[in-house]
Short mmCIF file of C-alpha atoms in Angstrom, two decimals:
data_model
loop_
_atom_site.label_atom_id
_atom_site.label_comp_id
_atom_site.label_asym_id
_atom_site.label_seq_id
_atom_site.Cartn_x
_atom_site.Cartn_y
_atom_site.Cartn_z
CA MET M 1 0.00 0.00 0.00
CA LEU M 2 1.34 3.40 -0.98
CA ILE M 3 1.25 6.06 1.74
CA ASP M 4 0.78 9.42 0.04
CA ASP M 5 -0.56 11.75 2.74
CA VAL M 6 0.74 11.98 6.32
CA LYS M 7 1.20 14.52 9.10
CA ILE M 8 4.27 14.53 11.34
CA SER M 9 5.98 16.81 13.86
CA VAL M 10 9.66 17.74 13.70
CA THR M 11 11.78 19.40 16.37
CA ALA M 12 15.31 20.69 15.94
CA GLY M 13 17.80 20.25 18.75
CA HIS M 14 18.18 22.78 21.55
CA GLY M 15 21.51 24.54 21.94
CA GLY M 16 23.67 23.47 24.86
CA LYS M 17 24.18 25.93 27.70
CA GLY M 18 27.43 27.68 28.44
CA THR M 19 29.27 26.86 31.62
CA VAL M 20 30.91 28.83 34.42
CA ALA M 21 34.44 27.65 35.24
CA PHE M 22 37.75 29.16 36.38
CA ASN M 23 41.42 28.28 36.38
CA LYS M 24 42.49 26.76 39.66
CA THR M 25 46.07 28.00 39.69
CA LYS M 26 47.04 30.78 42.09
CA MET M 27 48.63 32.81 39.31
CA ASN M 28 45.59 32.70 37.07
CA ARG M 29 42.02 32.62 38.33
CA GLY M 30 40.56 33.67 35.00
CA PRO M 31 37.39 32.24 33.44
CA THR M 32 37.56 29.07 31.31
CA GLY M 33 33.90 28.23 30.77
CA GLY M 34 33.19 26.90 27.28
CA SER M 35 30.10 27.61 25.21
CA GLY M 36 27.34 25.15 24.41
CA GLY M 37 27.10 23.34 21.09
CA ARG M 38 24.51 24.14 18.43
CA GLY M 39 21.43 21.95 18.30
CA GLY M 40 21.00 19.68 15.31
CA SER M 41 18.75 20.88 12.48
CA VAL M 42 16.09 18.93 10.57
CA PHE M 43 16.44 18.59 6.80
CA ILE M 44 14.47 16.85 4.07
CA LYS M 45 16.22 15.07 1.21
CA GLY M 46 14.79 13.96 -2.12
CA ILE M 47 15.07 10.28 -3.09
CA SER M 48 13.57 8.15 -5.86
CA ASP M 49 11.75 5.62 -3.63
CA LEU M 50 8.04 6.42 -4.00
CA SER M 51 7.23 4.30 -0.92
CA ALA M 52 9.44 6.37 1.40
CA LEU M 53 6.48 8.00 3.19
CA GLY M 54 5.56 4.58 4.57
CA LYS M 55 7.97 5.02 7.47
CA PHE M 56 5.79 7.88 8.72
CA ARG M 57 2.66 5.75 8.91
CA PHE M 58 3.02 4.97 12.61
CA LYS M 59 5.90 7.11 13.89
CA LYS M 60 4.84 10.75 13.87
CA GLU M 61 7.40 12.67 15.94
CA PHE M 62 11.01 13.24 14.90
CA SER M 63 13.76 15.17 16.68
CA ALA M 64 17.32 16.17 15.93
CA GLU M 65 19.96 15.87 18.64
CA ASN M 66 20.46 18.56 21.28
CA GLY M 67 23.78 20.38 21.53
CA ARG M 68 26.00 19.44 24.47
CA ASP M 69 26.73 21.83 27.32
CA GLY M 70 30.03 23.68 27.46
CA LEU M 71 32.84 22.41 29.68
CA ALA M 72 35.73 23.87 31.63
CA GLN M 73 39.11 24.73 30.10
CA LEU M 74 37.48 26.43 27.11
CA HIS M 75 36.00 23.19 25.81
CA ASP M 76 32.87 24.00 23.83
CA GLY M 77 30.08 21.44 23.78
CA HIS M 78 29.66 19.22 20.74
CA ASN M 79 27.06 20.20 18.17
CA GLY M 80 23.96 18.01 17.97
CA LYS M 81 23.60 15.68 14.99
CA ASP M 82 21.33 16.86 12.21
CA LEU M 83 18.30 14.77 11.27
CA ILE M 84 17.68 14.10 7.57
CA LEU M 85 14.25 12.81 6.51
CA SER M 86 14.23 11.15 3.09
CA LEU M 87 11.16 11.97 1.02
CA PRO M 88 10.16 10.74 -2.46
CA LEU M 89 10.21 13.01 -5.48
CA GLY M 90 6.91 14.79 -5.86
CA THR M 91 6.39 15.33 -2.13
CA VAL M 92 5.04 18.72 -1.09
CA VAL M 93 5.93 19.68 2.48
CA HIS M 94 3.39 22.02 4.04
CA LYS M 95 4.49 23.80 7.23
CA LEU M 96 1.19 24.00 9.06
CA ASN M 97 2.48 26.56 11.58
CA THR M 98 3.62 29.10 8.98
CA GLY M 99 1.85 28.27 5.72
CA GLU M 100 5.16 27.77 3.90
CA ASP M 101 5.42 25.04 1.24
CA VAL M 102 8.48 23.20 -0.08
CA GLU M 103 8.35 20.74 -2.98
CA VAL M 104 10.85 17.93 -3.51
CA THR M 105 11.72 18.01 -7.22
CA LYS M 106 15.25 16.56 -7.44
CA ILE M 107 17.07 13.51 -6.14
CA GLY M 108 19.55 14.67 -3.52
CA GLN M 109 17.72 17.98 -2.97
CA LEU M 110 18.37 19.10 0.60
CA GLU M 111 16.09 21.61 2.33
CA LEU M 112 16.20 22.97 5.86
CA VAL M 113 12.83 22.66 7.61
CA ALA M 114 13.73 23.29 11.28
CA ARG M 115 16.86 25.11 12.48
CA GLY M 116 18.73 24.01 15.58
CA GLY M 117 19.16 26.43 18.48
CA LYS M 118 22.43 28.30 19.05
CA GLY M 119 24.61 27.24 21.93
CA GLY M 120 24.83 29.56 24.93
CA LYS M 121 28.01 31.47 25.77
CA GLY M 122 30.29 30.29 28.55
CA ASN M 123 31.65 32.73 31.12
CA TYR M 124 34.97 33.05 29.25
CA LEU M 125 33.20 35.20 26.64
CA PHE M 126 31.94 37.58 29.34
CA ARG M 127 35.42 38.51 30.60
CA SER M 128 36.50 42.16 30.41
CA SER M 129 39.00 44.54 31.94
CA THR M 130 36.45 45.47 34.58
CA ASN M 131 35.11 41.96 35.14
CA THR M 132 37.92 39.42 35.31
CA THR M 133 35.91 36.73 37.08
CA PRO M 134 32.52 36.76 35.34
CA ARG M 135 29.84 34.36 36.46
CA GLU M 136 27.48 35.14 33.61
CA PHE M 137 26.59 32.45 31.09
CA GLU M 138 23.82 31.82 28.59
CA GLU M 139 21.29 29.06 28.21
CA GLY M 140 21.12 27.52 24.76
CA GLU M 141 18.40 28.60 22.34
CA ILE M 142 15.40 26.37 21.76
CA GLY M 143 15.33 24.60 18.39
CA GLU M 144 12.52 25.27 15.92
CA SER M 145 9.51 22.96 15.94
CA PHE M 146 6.93 22.51 13.19
CA ASP M 147 3.94 20.38 12.26
CA LEU M 148 4.35 19.14 8.70
CA HIS M 149 1.82 17.82 6.20
CA LEU M 150 3.56 15.60 3.65
CA GLU M 151 1.60 15.18 0.44
CA LEU M 152 2.90 13.00 -2.37
CA LYS M 153 1.99 13.94 -5.93
CA LEU M 154 2.96 10.97 -8.09
CA ILE M 155 4.24 11.53 -11.57
CA ALA M 156 2.55 8.44 -13.02
CA ASP M 157 2.65 7.80 -16.76
CA VAL M 158 -0.73 6.06 -16.76
CA GLY M 159 -3.54 6.26 -14.23
CA PHE M 160 -6.49 3.87 -13.96
CA VAL M 161 -9.50 6.00 -13.06
CA GLY M 162 -13.06 4.74 -12.76
CA LEU M 163 -15.91 3.52 -10.60
CA PRO M 164 -15.24 1.22 -7.64
CA ASN M 165 -14.97 -2.52 -8.25
CA VAL M 166 -14.67 -2.42 -12.05
CA GLY M 167 -11.31 -4.21 -12.30
CA LYS M 168 -8.70 -1.46 -12.13
CA THR M 169 -6.61 -3.31 -9.56
CA SER M 170 -6.96 -6.61 -11.42
CA LEU M 171 -5.71 -4.91 -14.57
CA LEU M 172 -2.72 -3.47 -12.70
CA ASN M 173 -1.87 -6.91 -11.27
CA GLU M 174 -2.20 -8.51 -14.70
CA LEU M 175 0.05 -6.01 -16.47
CA THR M 176 2.70 -5.75 -13.76
CA ASN M 177 4.15 -7.72 -10.88
CA ALA M 178 1.99 -5.82 -8.41
CA ARG M 179 0.11 -7.94 -5.88
CA SER M 180 -2.51 -5.47 -4.78
CA LYS M 181 -5.61 -6.60 -2.89
CA VAL M 182 -8.58 -7.63 -5.04
CA ALA M 183 -12.05 -8.39 -3.62
CA ASN M 184 -15.69 -8.41 -4.70
CA TYR M 185 -16.80 -5.27 -2.88
CA PRO M 186 -16.49 -1.52 -3.51
CA PHE M 187 -13.52 0.52 -2.28
CA THR M 188 -11.16 -2.43 -1.90
CA THR M 189 -8.45 0.02 -2.94
CA LEU M 190 -8.12 2.67 -0.23
CA GLU M 191 -4.74 4.06 -1.30
CA PRO M 192 -3.09 4.28 -4.73
CA ASN M 193 -1.26 1.15 -5.91
CA LEU M 194 1.74 1.29 -8.24
CA GLY M 195 3.19 -1.03 -10.82
CA VAL M 196 5.78 -0.83 -13.59
CA TYR M 197 5.02 -1.93 -17.15
CA TYR M 198 8.22 -1.80 -19.17
CA ASP M 199 9.32 1.83 -18.60
CA LEU M 200 5.88 3.12 -17.61
CA ILE M 201 4.67 3.77 -14.06
CA LEU M 202 1.04 2.68 -13.71
CA ALA M 203 -1.14 4.00 -10.88
CA ASP M 204 -4.33 2.31 -9.71
CA ILE M 205 -6.41 5.15 -8.27
CA PRO M 206 -9.14 4.44 -5.65
CA GLY M 207 -12.63 4.37 -7.14
CA LEU M 208 -14.69 7.47 -7.81
CA ILE M 209 -18.46 7.66 -7.44
CA GLU M 210 -21.08 10.25 -8.26
CA GLY M 211 -20.74 13.09 -5.78
CA ALA M 212 -17.05 12.42 -5.11
CA SER M 213 -16.30 16.11 -5.66
CA LYS M 214 -18.48 16.81 -2.61
CA GLY M 215 -16.70 14.28 -0.44
CA LYS M 216 -18.75 11.15 -1.12
CA GLY M 217 -16.93 7.84 -1.15
CA LEU M 218 -13.21 8.43 -0.86
CA GLY M 219 -13.40 11.89 -2.41
CA ILE M 220 -11.22 13.10 -5.26
CA LYS M 221 -7.90 13.84 -3.53
CA PHE M 222 -6.27 10.90 -5.30
CA LEU M 223 -6.71 12.58 -8.69
CA ARG M 224 -3.62 14.69 -7.95
CA HIS M 225 -1.61 11.62 -8.97
CA VAL M 226 -2.84 11.76 -12.57
#
């Protein structure tokens, strides 16, 4: 079964906080607190696998890694690992919080969808001629968080469109190596099914009935694939 419409949540990593630390030698009591690492960001990447949205069917929340806190002796915290979500070509990413849209049109296309938070400054960066032993530090910034609607628009060469239970799926199975469910009742096909016939991509579209444009049956949203 092809998953072509899902909603997920993504959260970039928080920045690590800076630390307060000082040299312990008698000759030098200066600050040595390192800064926090940047939080990991969330990216999307275009791939050719049209079934790639299937991994979002049950898991809905995804997070990049938080940045590590700063350490003493001017050791900054490690940056958090970025998270890359692979999406099939033809996927439109709708940011529900902002109304922004991004479309995946190329294999390898990389797009930032949630930016990681900056790491906070350690007390070493607050030193001055008038403040040689600063105790100030910064917390790390919070990473961006968004609700995403992922909508796949297939670029099928041929689409089977028609009433429910008229043999569209049987035809797809006969022409290709697809093994889609076939049964003697309407709306057996609830999601688009794909098959390959020589160099052509065939799409079996769920059945349409009178009034589908008004939401009857399964509606008409699947027509975006043809």
